Coordinates of C-alpha atoms and ligand atoms in Angstrom, one line a residue:
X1 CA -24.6 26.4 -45.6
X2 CA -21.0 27.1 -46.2
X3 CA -18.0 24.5 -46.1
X4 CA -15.4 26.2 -43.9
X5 CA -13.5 24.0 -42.1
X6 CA -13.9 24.9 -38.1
X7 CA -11.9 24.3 -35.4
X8 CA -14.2 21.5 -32.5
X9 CA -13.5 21.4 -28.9
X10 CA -14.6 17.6 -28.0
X11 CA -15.4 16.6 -24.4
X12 CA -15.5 12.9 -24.1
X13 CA -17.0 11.8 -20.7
X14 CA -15.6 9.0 -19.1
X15 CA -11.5 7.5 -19.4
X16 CA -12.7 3.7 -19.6
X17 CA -12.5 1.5 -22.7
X18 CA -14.9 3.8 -25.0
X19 CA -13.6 7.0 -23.3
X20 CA -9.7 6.1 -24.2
X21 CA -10.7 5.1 -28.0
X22 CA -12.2 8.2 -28.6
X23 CA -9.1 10.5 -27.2
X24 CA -7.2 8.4 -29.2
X25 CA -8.9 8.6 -32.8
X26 CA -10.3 12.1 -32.5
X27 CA -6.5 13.2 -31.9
X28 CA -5.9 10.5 -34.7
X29 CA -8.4 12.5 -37.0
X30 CA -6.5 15.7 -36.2
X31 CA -8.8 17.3 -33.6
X32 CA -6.2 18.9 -31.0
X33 CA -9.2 20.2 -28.5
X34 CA -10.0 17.1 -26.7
X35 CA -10.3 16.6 -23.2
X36 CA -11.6 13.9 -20.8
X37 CA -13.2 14.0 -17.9
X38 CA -12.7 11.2 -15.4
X39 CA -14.5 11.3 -12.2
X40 CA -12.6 8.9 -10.3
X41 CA -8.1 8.5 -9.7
X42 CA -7.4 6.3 -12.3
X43 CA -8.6 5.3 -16.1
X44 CA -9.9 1.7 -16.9
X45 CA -13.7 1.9 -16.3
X46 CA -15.2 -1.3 -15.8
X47 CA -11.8 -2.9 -14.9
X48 CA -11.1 0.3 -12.6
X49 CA -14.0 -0.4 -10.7
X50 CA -14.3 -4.3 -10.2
X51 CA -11.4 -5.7 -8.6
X52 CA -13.1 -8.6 -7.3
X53 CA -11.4 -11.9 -6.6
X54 CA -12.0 -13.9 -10.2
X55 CA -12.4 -10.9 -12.1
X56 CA -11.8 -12.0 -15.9
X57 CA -13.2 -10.7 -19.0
X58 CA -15.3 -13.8 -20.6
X59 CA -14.3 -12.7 -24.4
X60 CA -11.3 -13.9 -25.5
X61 CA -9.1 -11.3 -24.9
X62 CA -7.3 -11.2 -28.5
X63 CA -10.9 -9.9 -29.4
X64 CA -11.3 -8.3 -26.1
X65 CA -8.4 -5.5 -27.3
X66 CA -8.7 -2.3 -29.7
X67 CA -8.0 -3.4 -33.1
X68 CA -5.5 -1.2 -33.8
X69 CA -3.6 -2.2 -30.7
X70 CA -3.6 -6.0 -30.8
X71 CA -1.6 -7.3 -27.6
X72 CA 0.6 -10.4 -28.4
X73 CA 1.6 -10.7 -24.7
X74 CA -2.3 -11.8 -23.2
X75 CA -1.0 -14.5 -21.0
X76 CA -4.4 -16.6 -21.5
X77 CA -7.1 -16.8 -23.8
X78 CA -9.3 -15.0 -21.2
X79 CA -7.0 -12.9 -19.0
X80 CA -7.8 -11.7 -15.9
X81 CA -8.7 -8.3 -14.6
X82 CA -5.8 -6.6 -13.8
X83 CA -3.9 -7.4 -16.7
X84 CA -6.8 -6.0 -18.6
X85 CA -6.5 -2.9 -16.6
X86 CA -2.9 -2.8 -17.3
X87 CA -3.3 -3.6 -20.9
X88 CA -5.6 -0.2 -21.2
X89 CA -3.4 1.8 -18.8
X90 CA -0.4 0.8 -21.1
X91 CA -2.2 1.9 -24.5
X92 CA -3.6 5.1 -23.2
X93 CA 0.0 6.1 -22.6
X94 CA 1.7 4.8 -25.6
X95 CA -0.8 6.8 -27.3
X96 CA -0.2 10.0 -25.0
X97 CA -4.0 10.3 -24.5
X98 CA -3.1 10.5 -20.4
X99 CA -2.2 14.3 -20.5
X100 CA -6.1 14.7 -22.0
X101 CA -7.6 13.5 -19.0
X102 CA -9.1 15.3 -16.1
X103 CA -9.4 13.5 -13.0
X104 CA -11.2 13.5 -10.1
X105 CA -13.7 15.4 -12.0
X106 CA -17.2 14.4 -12.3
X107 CA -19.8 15.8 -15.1
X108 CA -22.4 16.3 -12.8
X109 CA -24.1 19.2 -15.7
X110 CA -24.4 19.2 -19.6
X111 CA -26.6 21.7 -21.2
X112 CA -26.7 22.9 -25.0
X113 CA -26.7 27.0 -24.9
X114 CA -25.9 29.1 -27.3
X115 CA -24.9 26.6 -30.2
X116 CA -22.4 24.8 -27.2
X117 CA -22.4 22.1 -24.9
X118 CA -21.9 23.8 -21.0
X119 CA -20.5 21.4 -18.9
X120 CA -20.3 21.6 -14.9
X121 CA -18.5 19.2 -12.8
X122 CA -18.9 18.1 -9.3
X123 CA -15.7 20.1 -7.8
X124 CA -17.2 22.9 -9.9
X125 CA -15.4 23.1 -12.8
X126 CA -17.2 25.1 -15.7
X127 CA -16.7 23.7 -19.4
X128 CA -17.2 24.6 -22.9
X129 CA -17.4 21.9 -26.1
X130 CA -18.7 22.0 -29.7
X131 CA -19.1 18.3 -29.1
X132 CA -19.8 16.0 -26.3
X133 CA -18.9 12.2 -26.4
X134 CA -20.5 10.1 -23.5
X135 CA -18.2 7.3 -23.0
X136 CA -20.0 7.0 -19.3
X137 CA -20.1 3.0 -19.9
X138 CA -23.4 0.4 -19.1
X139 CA -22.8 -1.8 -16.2
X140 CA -21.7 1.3 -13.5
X141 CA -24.1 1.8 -11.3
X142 CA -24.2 -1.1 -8.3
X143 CA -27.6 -2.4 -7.6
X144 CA -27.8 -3.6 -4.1
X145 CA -30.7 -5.6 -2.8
X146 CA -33.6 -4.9 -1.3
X147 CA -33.5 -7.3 1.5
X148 CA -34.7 -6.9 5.0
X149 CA -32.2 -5.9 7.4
X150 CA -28.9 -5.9 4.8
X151 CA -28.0 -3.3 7.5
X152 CA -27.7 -5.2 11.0
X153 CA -25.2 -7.7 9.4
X154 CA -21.9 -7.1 11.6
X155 CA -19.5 -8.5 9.4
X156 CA -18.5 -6.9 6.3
X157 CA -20.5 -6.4 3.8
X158 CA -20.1 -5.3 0.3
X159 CA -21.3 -5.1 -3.5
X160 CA -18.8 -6.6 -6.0
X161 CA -18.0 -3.6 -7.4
X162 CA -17.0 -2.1 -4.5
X163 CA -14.6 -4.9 -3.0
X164 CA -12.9 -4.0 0.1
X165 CA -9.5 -5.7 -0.3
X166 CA -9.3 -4.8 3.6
X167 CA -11.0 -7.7 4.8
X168 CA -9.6 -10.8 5.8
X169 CA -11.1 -13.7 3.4
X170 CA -9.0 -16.4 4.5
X171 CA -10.6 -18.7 6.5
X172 CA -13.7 -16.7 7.0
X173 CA -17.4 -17.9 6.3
X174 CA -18.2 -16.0 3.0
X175 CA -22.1 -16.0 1.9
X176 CA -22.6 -14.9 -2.1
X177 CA -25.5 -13.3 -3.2
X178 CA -26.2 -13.8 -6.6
X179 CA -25.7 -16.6 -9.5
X180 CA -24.6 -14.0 -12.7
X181 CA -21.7 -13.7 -13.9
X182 CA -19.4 -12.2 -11.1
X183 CA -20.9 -14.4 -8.7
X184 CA -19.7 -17.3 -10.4
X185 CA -16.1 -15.4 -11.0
X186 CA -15.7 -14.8 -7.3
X187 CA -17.2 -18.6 -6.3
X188 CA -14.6 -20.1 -8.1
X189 CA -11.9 -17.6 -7.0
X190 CA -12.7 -18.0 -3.3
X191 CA -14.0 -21.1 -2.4
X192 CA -10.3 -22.7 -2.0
X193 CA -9.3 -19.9 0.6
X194 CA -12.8 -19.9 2.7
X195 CA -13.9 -21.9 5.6
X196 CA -17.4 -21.5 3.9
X197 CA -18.7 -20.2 1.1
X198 CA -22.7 -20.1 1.0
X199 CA -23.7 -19.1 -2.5
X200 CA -27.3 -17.7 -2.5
X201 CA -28.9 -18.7 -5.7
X202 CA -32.4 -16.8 -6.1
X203 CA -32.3 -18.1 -10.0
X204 CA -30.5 -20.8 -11.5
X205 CA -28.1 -20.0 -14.3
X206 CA -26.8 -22.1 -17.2
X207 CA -23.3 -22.0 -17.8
X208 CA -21.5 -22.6 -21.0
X209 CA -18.2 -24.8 -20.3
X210 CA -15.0 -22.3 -21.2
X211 CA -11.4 -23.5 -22.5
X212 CA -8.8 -21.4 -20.6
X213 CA -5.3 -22.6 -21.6
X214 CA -2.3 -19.6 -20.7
X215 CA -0.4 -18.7 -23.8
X216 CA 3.1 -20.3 -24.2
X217 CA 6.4 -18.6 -24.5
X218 CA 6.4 -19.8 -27.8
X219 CA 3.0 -18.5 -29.1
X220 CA 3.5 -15.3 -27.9
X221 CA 7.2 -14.6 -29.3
X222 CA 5.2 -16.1 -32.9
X223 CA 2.7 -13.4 -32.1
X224 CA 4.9 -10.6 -31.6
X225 CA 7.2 -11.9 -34.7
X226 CA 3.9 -12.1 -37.0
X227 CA 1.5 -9.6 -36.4
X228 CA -0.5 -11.2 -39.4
X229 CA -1.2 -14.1 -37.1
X230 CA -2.1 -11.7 -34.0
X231 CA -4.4 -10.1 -36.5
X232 CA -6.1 -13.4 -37.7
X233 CA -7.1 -14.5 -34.1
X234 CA -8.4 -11.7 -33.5
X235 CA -10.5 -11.7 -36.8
X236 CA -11.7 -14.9 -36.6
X237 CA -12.6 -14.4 -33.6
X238 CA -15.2 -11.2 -34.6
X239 CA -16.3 -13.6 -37.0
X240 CA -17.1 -16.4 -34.1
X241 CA -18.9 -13.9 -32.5
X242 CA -20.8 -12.6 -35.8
X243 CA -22.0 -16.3 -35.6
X244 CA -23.1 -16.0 -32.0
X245 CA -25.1 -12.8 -32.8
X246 CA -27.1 -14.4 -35.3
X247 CA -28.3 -18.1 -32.4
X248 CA -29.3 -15.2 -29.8
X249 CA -31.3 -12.7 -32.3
X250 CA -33.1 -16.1 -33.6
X251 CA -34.8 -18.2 -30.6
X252 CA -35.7 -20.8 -33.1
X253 CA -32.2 -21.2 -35.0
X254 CA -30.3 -24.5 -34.8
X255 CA -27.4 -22.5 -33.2
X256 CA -29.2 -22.0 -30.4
X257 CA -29.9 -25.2 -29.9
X258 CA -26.5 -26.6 -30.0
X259 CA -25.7 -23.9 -27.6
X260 CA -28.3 -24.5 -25.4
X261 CA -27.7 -28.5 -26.0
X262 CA -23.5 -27.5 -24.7
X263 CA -24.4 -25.8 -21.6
X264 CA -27.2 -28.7 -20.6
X265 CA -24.4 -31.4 -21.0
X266 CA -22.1 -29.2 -19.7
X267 CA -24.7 -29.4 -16.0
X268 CA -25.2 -33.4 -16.8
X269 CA -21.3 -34.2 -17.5
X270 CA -19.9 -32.0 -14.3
X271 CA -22.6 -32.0 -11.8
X272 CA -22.4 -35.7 -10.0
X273 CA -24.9 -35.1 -7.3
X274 CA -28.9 -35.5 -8.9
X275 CA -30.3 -33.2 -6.2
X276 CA -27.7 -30.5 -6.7
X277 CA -27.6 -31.3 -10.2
X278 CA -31.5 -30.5 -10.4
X279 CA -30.9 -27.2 -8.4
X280 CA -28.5 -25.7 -10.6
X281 CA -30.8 -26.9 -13.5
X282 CA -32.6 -23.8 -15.1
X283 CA -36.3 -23.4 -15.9
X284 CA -35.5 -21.2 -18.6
X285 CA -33.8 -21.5 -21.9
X286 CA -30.1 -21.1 -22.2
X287 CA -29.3 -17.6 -23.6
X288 CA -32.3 -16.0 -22.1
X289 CA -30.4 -14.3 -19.1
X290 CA -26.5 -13.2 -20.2
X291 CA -24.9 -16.4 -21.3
X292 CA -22.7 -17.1 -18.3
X293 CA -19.0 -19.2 -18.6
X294 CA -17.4 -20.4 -16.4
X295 CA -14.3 -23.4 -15.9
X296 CA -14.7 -23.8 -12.6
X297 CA -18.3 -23.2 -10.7
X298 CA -19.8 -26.5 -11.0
X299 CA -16.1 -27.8 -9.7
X300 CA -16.3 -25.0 -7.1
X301 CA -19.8 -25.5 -6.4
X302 CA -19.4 -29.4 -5.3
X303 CA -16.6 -28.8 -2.6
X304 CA -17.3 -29.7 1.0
X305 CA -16.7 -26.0 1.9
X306 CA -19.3 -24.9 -0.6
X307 CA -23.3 -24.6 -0.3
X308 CA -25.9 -23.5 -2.7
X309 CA -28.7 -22.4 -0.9
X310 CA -31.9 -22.4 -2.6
X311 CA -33.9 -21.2 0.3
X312 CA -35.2 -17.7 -0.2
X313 CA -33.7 -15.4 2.0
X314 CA -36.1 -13.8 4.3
X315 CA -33.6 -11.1 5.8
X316 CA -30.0 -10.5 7.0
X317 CA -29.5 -10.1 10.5
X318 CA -26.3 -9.2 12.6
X319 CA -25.1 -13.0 12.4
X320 CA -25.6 -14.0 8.7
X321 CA -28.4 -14.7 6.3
X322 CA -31.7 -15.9 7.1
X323 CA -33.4 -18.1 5.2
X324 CA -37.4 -18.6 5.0
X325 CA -37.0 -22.1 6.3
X326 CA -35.5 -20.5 9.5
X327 CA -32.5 -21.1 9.2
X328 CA -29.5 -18.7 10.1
X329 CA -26.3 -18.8 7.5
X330 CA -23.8 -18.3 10.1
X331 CA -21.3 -15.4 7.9
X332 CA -17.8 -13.2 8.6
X333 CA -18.4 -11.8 5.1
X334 CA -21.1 -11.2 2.7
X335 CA -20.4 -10.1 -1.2
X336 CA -23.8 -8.6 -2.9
X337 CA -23.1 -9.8 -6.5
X338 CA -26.4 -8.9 -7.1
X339 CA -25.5 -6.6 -10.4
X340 CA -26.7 -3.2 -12.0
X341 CA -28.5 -0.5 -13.0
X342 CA -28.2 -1.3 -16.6
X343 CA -30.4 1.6 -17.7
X344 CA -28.5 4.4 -16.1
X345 CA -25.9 5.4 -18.6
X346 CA -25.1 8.9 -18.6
X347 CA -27.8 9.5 -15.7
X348 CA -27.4 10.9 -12.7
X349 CA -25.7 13.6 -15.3
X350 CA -28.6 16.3 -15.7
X351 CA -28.6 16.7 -19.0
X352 CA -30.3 19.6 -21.1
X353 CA -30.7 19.8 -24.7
X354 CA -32.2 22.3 -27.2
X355 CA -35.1 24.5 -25.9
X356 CA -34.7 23.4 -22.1
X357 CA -35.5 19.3 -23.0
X358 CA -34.1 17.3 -20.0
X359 CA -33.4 14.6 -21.3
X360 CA -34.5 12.8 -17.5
X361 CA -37.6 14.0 -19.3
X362 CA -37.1 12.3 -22.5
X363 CA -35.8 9.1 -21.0
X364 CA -38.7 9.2 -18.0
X365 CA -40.0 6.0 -18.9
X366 CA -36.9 3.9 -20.4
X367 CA -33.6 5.4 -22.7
X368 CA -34.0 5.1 -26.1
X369 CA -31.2 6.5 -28.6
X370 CA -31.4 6.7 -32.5
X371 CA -29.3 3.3 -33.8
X372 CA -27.8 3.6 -29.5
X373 CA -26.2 6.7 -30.8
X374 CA -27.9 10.3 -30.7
X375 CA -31.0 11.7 -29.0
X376 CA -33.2 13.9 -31.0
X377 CA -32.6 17.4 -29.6
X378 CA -29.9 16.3 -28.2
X379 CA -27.5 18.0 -31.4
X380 CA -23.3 16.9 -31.0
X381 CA -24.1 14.7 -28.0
X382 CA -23.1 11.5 -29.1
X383 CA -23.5 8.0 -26.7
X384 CA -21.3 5.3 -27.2
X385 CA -22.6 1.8 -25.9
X386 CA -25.8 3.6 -25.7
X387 CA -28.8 1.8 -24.8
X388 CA -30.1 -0.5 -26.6
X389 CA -26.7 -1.6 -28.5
X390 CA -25.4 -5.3 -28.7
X391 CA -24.0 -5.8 -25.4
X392 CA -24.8 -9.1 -25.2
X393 CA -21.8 -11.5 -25.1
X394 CA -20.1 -9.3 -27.8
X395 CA -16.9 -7.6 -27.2
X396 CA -18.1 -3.9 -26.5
X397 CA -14.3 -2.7 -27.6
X398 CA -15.3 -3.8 -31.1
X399 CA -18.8 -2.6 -31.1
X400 CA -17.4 0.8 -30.0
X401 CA -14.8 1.0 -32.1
X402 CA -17.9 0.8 -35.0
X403 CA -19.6 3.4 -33.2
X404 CA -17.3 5.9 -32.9
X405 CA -16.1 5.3 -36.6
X406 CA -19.8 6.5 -37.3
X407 CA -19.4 9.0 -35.3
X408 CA -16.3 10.5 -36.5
X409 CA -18.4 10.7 -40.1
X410 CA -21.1 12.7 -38.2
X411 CA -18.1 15.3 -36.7
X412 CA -16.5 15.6 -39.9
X413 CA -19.5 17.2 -40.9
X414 CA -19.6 20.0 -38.3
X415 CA -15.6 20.3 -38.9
X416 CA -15.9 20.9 -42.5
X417 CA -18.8 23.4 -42.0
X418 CA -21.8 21.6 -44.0
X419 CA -23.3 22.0 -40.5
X420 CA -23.0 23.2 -37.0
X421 CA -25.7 21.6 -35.0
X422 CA -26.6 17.0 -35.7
X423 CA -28.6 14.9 -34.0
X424 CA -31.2 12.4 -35.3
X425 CA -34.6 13.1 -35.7
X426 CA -37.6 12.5 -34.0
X427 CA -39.1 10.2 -37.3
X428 CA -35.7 8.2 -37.4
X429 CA -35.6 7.1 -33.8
X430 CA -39.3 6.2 -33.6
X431 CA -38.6 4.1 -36.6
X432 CA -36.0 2.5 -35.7
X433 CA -37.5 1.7 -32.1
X434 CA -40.7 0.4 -34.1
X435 CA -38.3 -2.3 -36.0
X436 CA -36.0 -3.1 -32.5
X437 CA -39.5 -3.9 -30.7
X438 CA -40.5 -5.6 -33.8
X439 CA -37.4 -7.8 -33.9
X440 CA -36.8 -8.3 -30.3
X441 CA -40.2 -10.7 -30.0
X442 CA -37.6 -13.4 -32.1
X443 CA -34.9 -13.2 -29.9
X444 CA -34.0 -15.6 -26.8
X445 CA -34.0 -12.8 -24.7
X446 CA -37.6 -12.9 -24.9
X447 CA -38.4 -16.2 -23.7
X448 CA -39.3 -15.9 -20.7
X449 CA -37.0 -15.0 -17.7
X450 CA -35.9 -12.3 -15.8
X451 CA -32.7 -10.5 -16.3
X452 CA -30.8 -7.4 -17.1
X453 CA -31.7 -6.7 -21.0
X454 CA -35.1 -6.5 -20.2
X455 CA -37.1 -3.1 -20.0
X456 CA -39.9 -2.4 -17.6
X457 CA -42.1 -3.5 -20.0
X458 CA -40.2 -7.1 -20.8
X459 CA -38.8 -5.9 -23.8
X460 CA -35.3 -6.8 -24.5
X461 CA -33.7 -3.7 -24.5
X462 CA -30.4 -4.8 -26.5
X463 CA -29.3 -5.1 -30.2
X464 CA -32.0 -7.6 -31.5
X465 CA -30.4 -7.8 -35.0
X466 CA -27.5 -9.9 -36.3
X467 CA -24.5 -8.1 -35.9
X468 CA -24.1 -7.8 -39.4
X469 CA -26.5 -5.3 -39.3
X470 CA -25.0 -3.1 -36.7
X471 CA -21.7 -3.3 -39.0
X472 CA -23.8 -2.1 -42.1
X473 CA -25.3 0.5 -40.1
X474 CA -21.9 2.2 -39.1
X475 CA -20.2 1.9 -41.9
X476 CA -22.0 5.1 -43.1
X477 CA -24.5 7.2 -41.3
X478 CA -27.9 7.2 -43.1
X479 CA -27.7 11.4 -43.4
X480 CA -31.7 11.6 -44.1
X481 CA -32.1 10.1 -40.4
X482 CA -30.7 13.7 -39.1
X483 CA -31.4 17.2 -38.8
X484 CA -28.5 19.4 -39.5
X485 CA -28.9 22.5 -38.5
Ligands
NAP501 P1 -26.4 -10.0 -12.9 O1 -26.1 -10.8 -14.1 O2 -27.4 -8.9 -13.0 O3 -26.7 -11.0 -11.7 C1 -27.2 -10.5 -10.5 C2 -27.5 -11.7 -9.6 O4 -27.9 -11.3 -8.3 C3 -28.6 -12.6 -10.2 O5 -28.2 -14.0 -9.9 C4 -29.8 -12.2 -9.4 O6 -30.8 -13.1 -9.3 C5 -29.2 -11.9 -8.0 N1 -29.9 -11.0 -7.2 C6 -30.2 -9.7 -7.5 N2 -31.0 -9.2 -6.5 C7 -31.2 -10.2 -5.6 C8 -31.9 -10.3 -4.4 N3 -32.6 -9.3 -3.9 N4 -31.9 -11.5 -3.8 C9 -31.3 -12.6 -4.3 N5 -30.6 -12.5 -5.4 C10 -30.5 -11.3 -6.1 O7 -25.1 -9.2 -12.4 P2 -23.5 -9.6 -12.6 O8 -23.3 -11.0 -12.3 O9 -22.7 -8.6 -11.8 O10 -23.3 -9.4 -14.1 C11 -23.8 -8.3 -14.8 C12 -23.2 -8.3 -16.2 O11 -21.9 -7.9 -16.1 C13 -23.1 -9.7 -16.8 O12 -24.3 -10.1 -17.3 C14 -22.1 -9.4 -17.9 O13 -22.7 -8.7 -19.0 C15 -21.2 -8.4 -17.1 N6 -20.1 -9.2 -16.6 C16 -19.2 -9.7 -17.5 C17 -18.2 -10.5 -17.1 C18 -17.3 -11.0 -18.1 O14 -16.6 -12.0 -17.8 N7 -17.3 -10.5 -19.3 C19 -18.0 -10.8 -15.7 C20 -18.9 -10.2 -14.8 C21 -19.9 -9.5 -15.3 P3 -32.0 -13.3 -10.4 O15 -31.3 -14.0 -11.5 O16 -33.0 -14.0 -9.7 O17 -32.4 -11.9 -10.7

C-alpha cells in the first residue's frame, strides 16, 4: 500500500451537537470537502427538537460546552434550553461551519459502491463521500404510548418532543404522562401556570437534589478576564463526572451508596406528606433508571394544583384519562413525556455496506458497534454516540469530542494513503461485546428495573466501564482491531 496523500469528501449526518463538532475539526484538520446534511430548518439537535416548558440540560453547562469553545456567559450552572440552543447556533457560526450544512435534507439512503459511500436524500438529492460521519444523535425518535384510546382525547395532545407552543397552558387542566426526566422538567415548569396538573406516575423515580444558583455579573466578567479559570471549572468538572462513572459501573461501590443515601434523604427531607412520600418512594435502587435531578418536583409535586396519580391508566377517552379505579382525569391538555426509541440511531436510514450487508440486517436483533464506533463491513462509516457508549449522566459533548478525536486518527489514515477502505473487524467487535456483557452484570443498571439502557434481553446496553477506560481507548485506536483494505 502506497502513502499518497488523497483528497476525502466527508459527509457528516446530522447538524446537532456531534454533527457541528465534526464540521468544525475536520475543516480544523484541513479537510475542505465536508458537508452536512440536516433534515430539519435549523441546527441544534436535541435542543432543536425539545422546546418543552422546563427544558434544561442536567450537566453543568461549563461541562456541557465544546472544550475548545468554553462559554463564560452561561447565566446558571445548568442553563436552560434555549440558551443552549443559542450557545451552539452562536459557535457553529463563529466557526463558519453554517455554509456546510444542507437543510431540509434528510439521508433517507447510504450504500458503499464502488470504494464510496452513495447517499440519497428524502427530496432526492444524490451524494457521493469517501467518508460518512453519523452524527444522527440517541434520544430522537419519540416513543408514544400504547394506551387504549390515546386517539379520542379532544383536547390537545402531544409528545414532549413535539410541543405545540400553540396551545393555551394557562389555566388549563394539564395531565403528564411520565416520571423521567422531562416529565419532571415540565412539572416543575408548569404547575404554577395550570389550573391542574395530573402527573401520571406508572414508575416511581428517585431524584437527586440539584444546586442551581445563576452566575453573577461578577463571575462572569472573572470568566471572560481569565479563561484559566473558565477552563478549570470546566475540568474539574470532567473530573466530577470521571468520579460518577466509576459509583454507576460498580453497584457495590461506596459511591453509590452515598449517592443512593442523597437522593433517599433528598424524598425524606422534601416530601412532608407519609402517603405521598411513600408513592414517590422507589422500589428500585437509585441509579438503576437515568439518575433524575431536579430543584423543584417534590416542591412542585406538593401544591394544591398538583396530583400524582398512581392509578394505572386503563385508556384515554375524549374527556381526560381513565384510570383502572374508574375514575375520569378531567384534562384540556395532555403531554406524553413518555421518552424514546433509544436504539434507533441512524435507523430509519437504510443503510448498505460492503457486498449488499444491510446493516437493518446486522442490527436485526439489537445495534452493536466496535468500541460505539464502526460496524464491521461497514468501511469509512463512522457513529458518533453510537450505541452502547457512556450516555449515562455524562456530558455527551465530551464523550464525542473523544470519539471523533479517534476518529480523525482512523481518517488520517485513508488521507495519507496507508489505506482506502477501515472498519473494525468481525473478531474485535465480538470481543469487545463479550467484555461489555461481561462488565455490565456489575453495574447499577442491572439491578433490577426497567428503563432506557436496557436491551431486549435486560442487558444494559451503555458504557459499562469507568470512563477512564473510554478516555484510554480514544486516545489511540488499537489498529489490529481493523481491516484496512
Ligand atoms: P424516559 O426517561 O424514558 O421516561 C419515560 C417516562 O414515561 C417513564 O416515567 C415511563 O414510565 C413513562 N411511560 C412510558 N410509557 C408509558 C405508558 N405507556 N404509560 C405510562 N407511563 C409511561 O424519557 P424522558 O423523561 O424523555 O428522558 C429520556 C432521557 O432523555 C433521559 O433519561 C435523559 O437521558 C435525557 N434527558 C435529559 C435531560 C437533561 O436534563 N439532561 C432532560 C430530559 C431528558 P416507566 O418508568 O414505568 O417506564
Amino acid at each position: 500500500m502506497g502513502t499518497q496523500a488523497r483528497e476525502l469528501r466527508v459527509i457528516v449526518i446530522g447538524a446537532g451537537m456531534a454533527g457541528i463538532l465534526s464540521a468544525i475539526k475536520l475543516r480544523e484538520t484541513g479537510i475542505g470537502d465536508v458537508v452536512v446534511y440536516e433534515k430539519a430548518d435549523r441546527l441544534g439537535g436535541t435542543w432543536r427538537e425539545n422546546t418543552y416548558p422546563g427544558i434544561a440540560c442536567d450537566v453543568p453547562s461549563h461541562l456541557y460546552s465544546y472544550s475548545f469553545a468554553l462559554n463564560p456567559d452561561w447565566s446558571r450552572s445548568f442553563s436552560d434550553g434555549a440558551e443552549i440552543q443559542a450557545y451552539f447556533e452562536r459557535v457553529a457560526e463563529e466557526h463558519d461551519v453554517v455554509p456546510l450544512i444542507r437543510f431540509g435534507e434528510e439521508v433517507t439512503g447510504c450504500e458503499w459502491r464502488d470504494g464510496r459511500w452513495h447517499l440519497s436524500t428524502a427530496a432526492g438529492t444524490r451524494d457521493e463521500a469517501d467518508v460518512v460521519i453519523a452524527a444522527t444523535g440517541v434520544l430522537h425518535h419519540p416513543k408514544y404510548p400504547d394506551i387504549d384510546g390515546l386517539d379520542d382525547f379532544a383536547g390537545a395532545c402531544f409528545h414532549s418532543a413535539r410541543w405545540d407552543h400553540s396551545v393555551d397552558l394557562d389555566g388549563a387542566r394539564v395531565g403528564v404522562i411520565g416520571t423521567g426526566s422531562t416529565a419532571v422538567q415540565i412539572t416543575g415548569a408548569l404547575v404554577d401556570r395550570v389550573a391542574h396538573l395530573s402527573v401520571f406516575q406508572r414508575t416511581a423515580q428517585w431524584i437527586a437534589p440539584l444546586d442551581n444558583p445563576p452566575y453573577d455579573e461578577e463571575t462572569r466578567r472573572l470568566f471572560r478576564e481569565d479563561p484559566e479559570r473558565l477552563r478549570g471549572v470546566h475540568d474539574s468538572l470532567s473530573v466530577a463526572f470521571e468520579g460518577f462513572s466509576l459509583c454507576v459501573v460498580d453497584a457495590a461501590s461506596p459511591a453509590m451508596a452515598a449517592v443512593e443515601k442523597a437522593c433517599r434523604d433528598n424524598l425524606e427531607q422534601s416530601v412532608s406528606d407519609p402517603d405521598l412520600r411513600e408513592r414517590l418512594r422507589p422500589d428500585y435502587r437509585a441509579g438503576c433508571k437515568r439518575l433524575v435531578l431536579s430543584d423543584n418536583f417534590y416542591e412542585a409535586i406538593q401544591k394544591p394544583q398538583a396530583e400524582l396519580v398512581t392509578e394505572p391508566i386503563e385508556r384515554v377517552e375524549a374527556g381526560g384519562v381513565r384510570t383502572r379505579d374508574g375514575r375520569l382525569h378531567e384534562l384540556d391538555v395532555l403531554v406524553l413525556a413518555t421518552g424514546f426509541h433509544a436504539d434507533a440511531f441512524m435507523r430509519p436510514m437504510g443503510v448498505v455496506g460492503r457486498n449488499g450487508t444491510e446493516l437493518a440486517d446486522v442490527w436485526a436483533d439489537r445495534p452493536t458497534a466496535y468500541l460505539s464506533i464502526s460496524i464491521p463491513e461497514f468501511p469509512n462509516l463512522f457513529l458518533l454516540n453510537g450505541p452502547n457508549g457512556p450516555v449515562g449522566n455524562f456530558s455527551l459533548i465530551e464523550v464525542a469530542e473523544l470519539q471523533l478525536a479517534y476518529v480523525l486518527q482512523l481518517v488520517d489514515r485513508l488521507r495519507s494513503g496507508e489505506c482506502t477502505e477501515i472498519s473494525a473487524t468481525q473478531a474485535a467487535t465480538d470481543d469487545f461485546e463479550d467484555q461489555r456483557l461481561e462488565a455490565s452484570r456489575n453495574t447499577i443498571w442491572a439491578t433490577g428495573c426497567t428503563s432506557w439502557y436496557l436491551d431486549d434481553r435486560g442487558v444494559p446496553a451503555v458504557w459499562p466501564f469507568p470512563f477512564a477506560r473510554f478516555r484510554e481507548e480514544m486516545a489511540a485506536p488499537d489498529l489490529g482491531a481493523y481491516e484496512q483494505v
